[in-house]
Amino acid sequence: MKATIRDVAKLAGVSVATVSRVMNQKGYVNSETEQKVNKAMKQLKFEPNQMARGLAGKRTKTIALILPDISNPFFPGLARGVEDIAQYNGYTVILCNSDDMGVKERSYIEVLKKKYIDGIIFATNNLVREDLERMEEAQIPFVMLDRAPNMESGCVIKVDNFGGAKAAVEHMLDVGCKKIAHVYGPQELTTAKDRLAGYEEVAKQQPWYTPTLMIPGNFTIDGGVKAVEALLGKHPDVDGIFAGNDLMAVGVLKGLKHRGISVPGQVAVCGFDGVNLTEITEPELSTIAQPIYQIGELAANKLIERINLSSTHYETVELGVSLIVRESTQKS
Amino acid sequence: MKATIRDVAKLAGVSVATVSRVMNQKGYVNSETEQKVNKAMKQLKFEPNQMARGLAGKRTKTIALILPDISNPFFPGLARGVEDIAQYNGYTVILCNSDDMGVKERSYIEVLKKKYIDGIIFATNNLVREDLERMEEAQIPFVMLDRAPNMESGCVIKVDNFGGAKAAVEHMLDVGCKKIAHVYGPQELTTAKDRLAGYEEVAKQQPWYTPTLMIPGNFTIDGGVKAVEALLGKHPDVDGIFAGNDLMAVGVLKGLKHRGISVPGQVAVCGFDGVNLTEITEPELSTIAQPIYQIGELAANKLIERINLSSTHYETVELGVSLIVRESTQKS
DNA sequence: AACTTATGTGTAACCGGTTACCAAAAAGAA
DNA sequence: TTCTTTTTGGTAACCGGTTACACATAAGTT
């Protein structure tokens, strides 16, 4: 039925080793022989069995992307970046949703190990040091997104959350806000923590600064809605809200709308992430955009680089973010 | 390093065949022997190498999901449904973005074949009959989404696009619309075609019906925006627009906003699909919701069923859609 | 001419499972 | 007691590649 390397060898009148050498461009092969082999491969429509290759050579040309939830609007773009680069380099990507649960992540790692995956990209935050160490032992290259760099190996890709948050608050001051609140995400996440820190850095310099202007929002739309309630109770006079991510910013918009407060007229709103949905809200949301797609690309590129070089040295890359000004902060 | 089946056999004092039998619960094994083997497996932390299993047994416990673009808001939910079911059944899913290009899809199929994937879910529409036939020959089970059923094998999952479109138009008539336009998607897609047909079915009965009320919109936000321009030129008096999908509905909303036309006051708008972003527009969008997540689940379940039964008979399942009424059609 | 070194190709073991086939012991039937 | 039939378990081939090692020639050095 399907041609094997031995069929090709027989047809070309050479040994399997030679065929293998031709396929993989490895070792010495006389160019005439090579022609013969190539012709035989064409003729038999030979397709090397990846399974067999994997077994013998320990390479599967498959990587995995573990993320919390592909339904979260932040991740499709990232996944797309990863997939495009993977595809370009002949890799295939396995998608894993962990719902941000450590157990699920660990169980995925086990499965992936058994499948001899070549490497893993973690867009999650629940693995403890120990888990990562086990990855190293198992010699599985990996890259992490938005992690605190407390390892001696592995690659971490992050964006300038601190700087981005500062830029957001400064921008809001620029457009004339006199009292800016911050709705922050889960503090176990470095991203959320850094953004909060960025807010505080700038806010602390302001006369209106007070800790109760910082409200938890859980990184969800609903969290944003609730945060507005909580906030307006204590500070009916806020005129700017910086949300720790776009989802919460959308929630904030909803909450304000519900209260009959106009945006940006009475309150300016700024998000963080730059997901597509910031363009379809009314008003459109100003936001600190992360280069989401590029992060995916970079992660995949770094991973593939590590796979090829079987290098494991610690490395961290920080990408910049950019302020995108839209209607939600046009106070003038 | 890693324990193999032979290590286990040696430790348990049995043969590899017995170990394999225990692992796979196949053939006769004395329960005492089984205990011994299980103990040995525990002790050595034996993890069967999936690669080897695949090579020998032709099963990889991996399925693929080929879709146009995971960044399109319709697909993350679908992918999530697929992944959840796959995961539950011990399968792993490979994600492939085809950008709706036949070439890419075909090239993916080739790659996936080489990787001995167990089955494929197509959420795309560019494969010709010939391609599908080749899949059958290769004995790869597959299920398709929203395809015209012109095959004698394969599983097709679809939703009631025709009925949904009718329901949308009827709903708009109910709320008092006197002239309803339709922005339709690419007619190569059965989904778009069926929705257009559904619109026509109801609209034709109305005194205001005229073909120029049907405008192409390309299934994109921008297409929706442009469609509004085109439409308002010819029919400044429309008071209802039914968009063939939510993305275009969002575009329509944007276009109307730009023209200073109020929704739903002057014009009611209804979308189709039920993607999340319909909840964050202003006003929130009424839409015909597809059970997106469930479609993914069903597709995965059907595929796995086919893999297990190696059945190939033609089958088509149609799911219902539901009208979700939100602000954009509350004319009263 | 004698000795290296580079080039070209084949043999066979190996990766780690699955399974067809065979043999022996235990249980049941005649 | 003897002859099936059912259990139980081992041997070894096989899946389809990769690659260490051996061997033969050609080319380059002294």
XYZ file of C-alpha atoms in Angstrom, chain A residues 95-279:
185
model
C -3.615 23.126 21.670
C -4.256 22.664 25.375
C -6.718 24.573 27.535
C -5.823 24.453 31.195
C -8.459 26.777 32.635
C -5.580 28.067 34.673
C -5.591 24.966 36.779
C -2.273 23.538 37.842
C -3.573 19.991 37.829
C -4.685 20.195 34.252
C -1.397 21.698 33.209
C 0.571 18.989 34.896
C -1.576 16.281 33.431
C -1.067 17.800 30.008
C 2.652 17.801 30.497
C 2.531 14.103 31.255
C 0.517 13.348 28.171
C 2.769 15.483 26.024
C 5.871 13.789 27.346
C 4.503 10.408 26.390
C 3.805 11.765 22.956
C 7.393 12.890 22.628
C 6.450 16.467 21.939
C 9.485 18.539 20.950
C 8.727 21.527 23.147
C 6.070 23.452 25.014
C 4.929 27.053 25.223
C 3.268 27.993 28.490
C 0.905 30.934 28.453
C -0.157 30.049 31.952
C 1.009 30.726 35.460
C 0.275 27.804 37.663
C 3.343 25.696 37.466
C 5.641 25.761 40.408
C 9.380 25.754 40.195
C 9.392 22.022 40.713
C 7.309 21.390 37.629
C 9.641 23.424 35.516
C 12.616 21.583 36.926
C 11.029 18.342 35.940
C 10.698 19.705 32.423
C 14.373 20.399 32.348
C 15.229 16.930 33.550
C 13.050 15.486 30.846
C 14.990 17.647 28.408
C 11.895 19.285 27.032
C 12.600 22.795 25.797
C 9.984 25.289 26.814
C 9.208 28.971 26.785
C 6.979 30.792 29.194
C 4.919 33.918 28.818
C 4.699 36.603 31.459
C 6.451 34.724 34.194
C 8.547 36.037 37.028
C 12.098 35.084 36.055
C 13.155 32.921 38.951
C 14.713 30.100 37.007
C 18.167 29.294 35.815
C 16.938 27.950 32.540
C 13.991 28.348 30.244
C 12.959 31.269 28.123
C 10.591 33.930 29.360
C 8.828 36.378 27.104
C 7.142 39.312 28.691
C 5.905 42.740 27.898
C 6.478 45.953 29.727
C 3.440 45.834 31.946
C 4.838 48.318 34.396
C 5.726 50.857 31.761
C 2.482 50.308 29.926
C 0.455 50.978 33.045
C 2.422 54.134 33.701
C 1.812 55.284 30.156
C -1.898 54.660 30.539
C -2.185 56.719 33.692
C -0.018 59.479 32.297
C -2.141 59.593 29.206
C -5.244 59.960 31.307
C -3.647 62.767 33.253
C -2.756 64.402 29.972
C -6.337 64.456 28.819
C -7.266 66.151 32.048
C -8.383 63.469 34.469
C -8.378 64.695 38.043
C -8.891 61.431 39.875
C -8.006 58.113 38.312
C -8.959 54.725 39.695
C -7.469 51.360 38.818
C -9.270 48.075 38.499
C -6.654 45.396 38.940
C -6.469 41.700 38.134
C -5.563 38.693 40.264
C -2.357 39.493 42.087
C -0.961 35.994 41.675
C -0.320 37.009 38.107
C 2.811 39.042 37.606
C 1.132 40.858 34.773
C -1.618 42.135 37.028
C 0.845 42.949 39.761
C 3.147 44.890 37.500
C 0.304 46.893 36.045
C -0.921 47.758 39.486
C 2.594 48.803 40.425
C 2.793 50.967 37.317
C -0.433 52.673 38.240
C 0.733 53.316 41.760
C 4.053 54.673 40.620
C 2.360 57.490 38.777
C -0.691 57.891 40.981
C 1.344 58.245 44.153
C 2.711 61.508 42.866
C -0.759 62.901 42.583
C -2.605 64.797 45.291
C -5.733 62.683 44.894
C -3.987 59.378 45.428
C -5.509 57.019 47.948
C -5.406 53.202 48.176
C -9.171 52.821 47.938
C -8.931 53.924 44.328
C -7.564 50.470 43.572
C -10.289 47.894 43.172
C -9.982 44.205 42.350
C -11.638 43.113 39.150
C -10.595 39.554 38.442
C -9.708 40.099 34.772
C -13.271 39.419 33.639
C -15.998 41.568 32.123
C -18.205 40.907 35.079
C -15.376 41.787 37.434
C -15.219 45.150 35.694
C -18.913 45.749 36.095
C -18.771 44.931 39.794
C -15.701 47.051 40.287
C -17.547 50.096 39.018
C -20.234 49.572 41.638
C -17.697 49.251 44.395
C -15.714 52.197 43.150
C -18.562 54.629 42.683
C -19.722 53.943 46.202
C -16.483 55.207 47.667
C -15.463 57.688 45.019
C -18.386 59.177 43.136
C -16.024 61.807 41.812
C -13.595 59.677 39.790
C -13.189 60.913 36.266
C -10.859 58.242 34.943
C -10.651 54.481 35.263
C -7.662 52.462 34.149
C -8.597 48.811 33.903
C -5.894 46.148 34.214
C -7.086 44.439 31.066
C -9.485 45.026 28.212
C -12.090 42.590 29.436
C -12.442 44.526 32.669
C -12.436 47.770 30.712
C -15.412 46.499 28.768
C -17.061 45.667 32.070
C -16.289 49.133 33.338
C -17.905 50.597 30.257
C -20.988 48.487 30.865
C -21.091 49.430 34.521
C -20.833 53.129 33.783
C -23.450 52.899 31.077
C -25.739 51.207 33.541
C -25.233 54.022 35.983
C -25.918 56.526 33.267
C -22.420 57.911 33.382
C -21.069 59.056 30.049
C -17.722 57.966 28.635
C -15.512 59.821 28.028
C -17.570 62.878 29.025
C -17.765 62.203 32.734
C -15.280 59.366 33.067
C -12.440 58.355 30.786
C -11.649 54.662 30.477
C -8.495 52.913 29.378
C -7.843 49.209 29.052
C -4.775 47.018 28.631
C -3.998 44.265 26.121
C -5.253 45.570 22.835
C -7.632 42.751 21.995
C -9.893 43.210 19.017
C -12.978 43.833 20.985
C -11.697 47.212 22.069
C -12.557 48.359 18.583
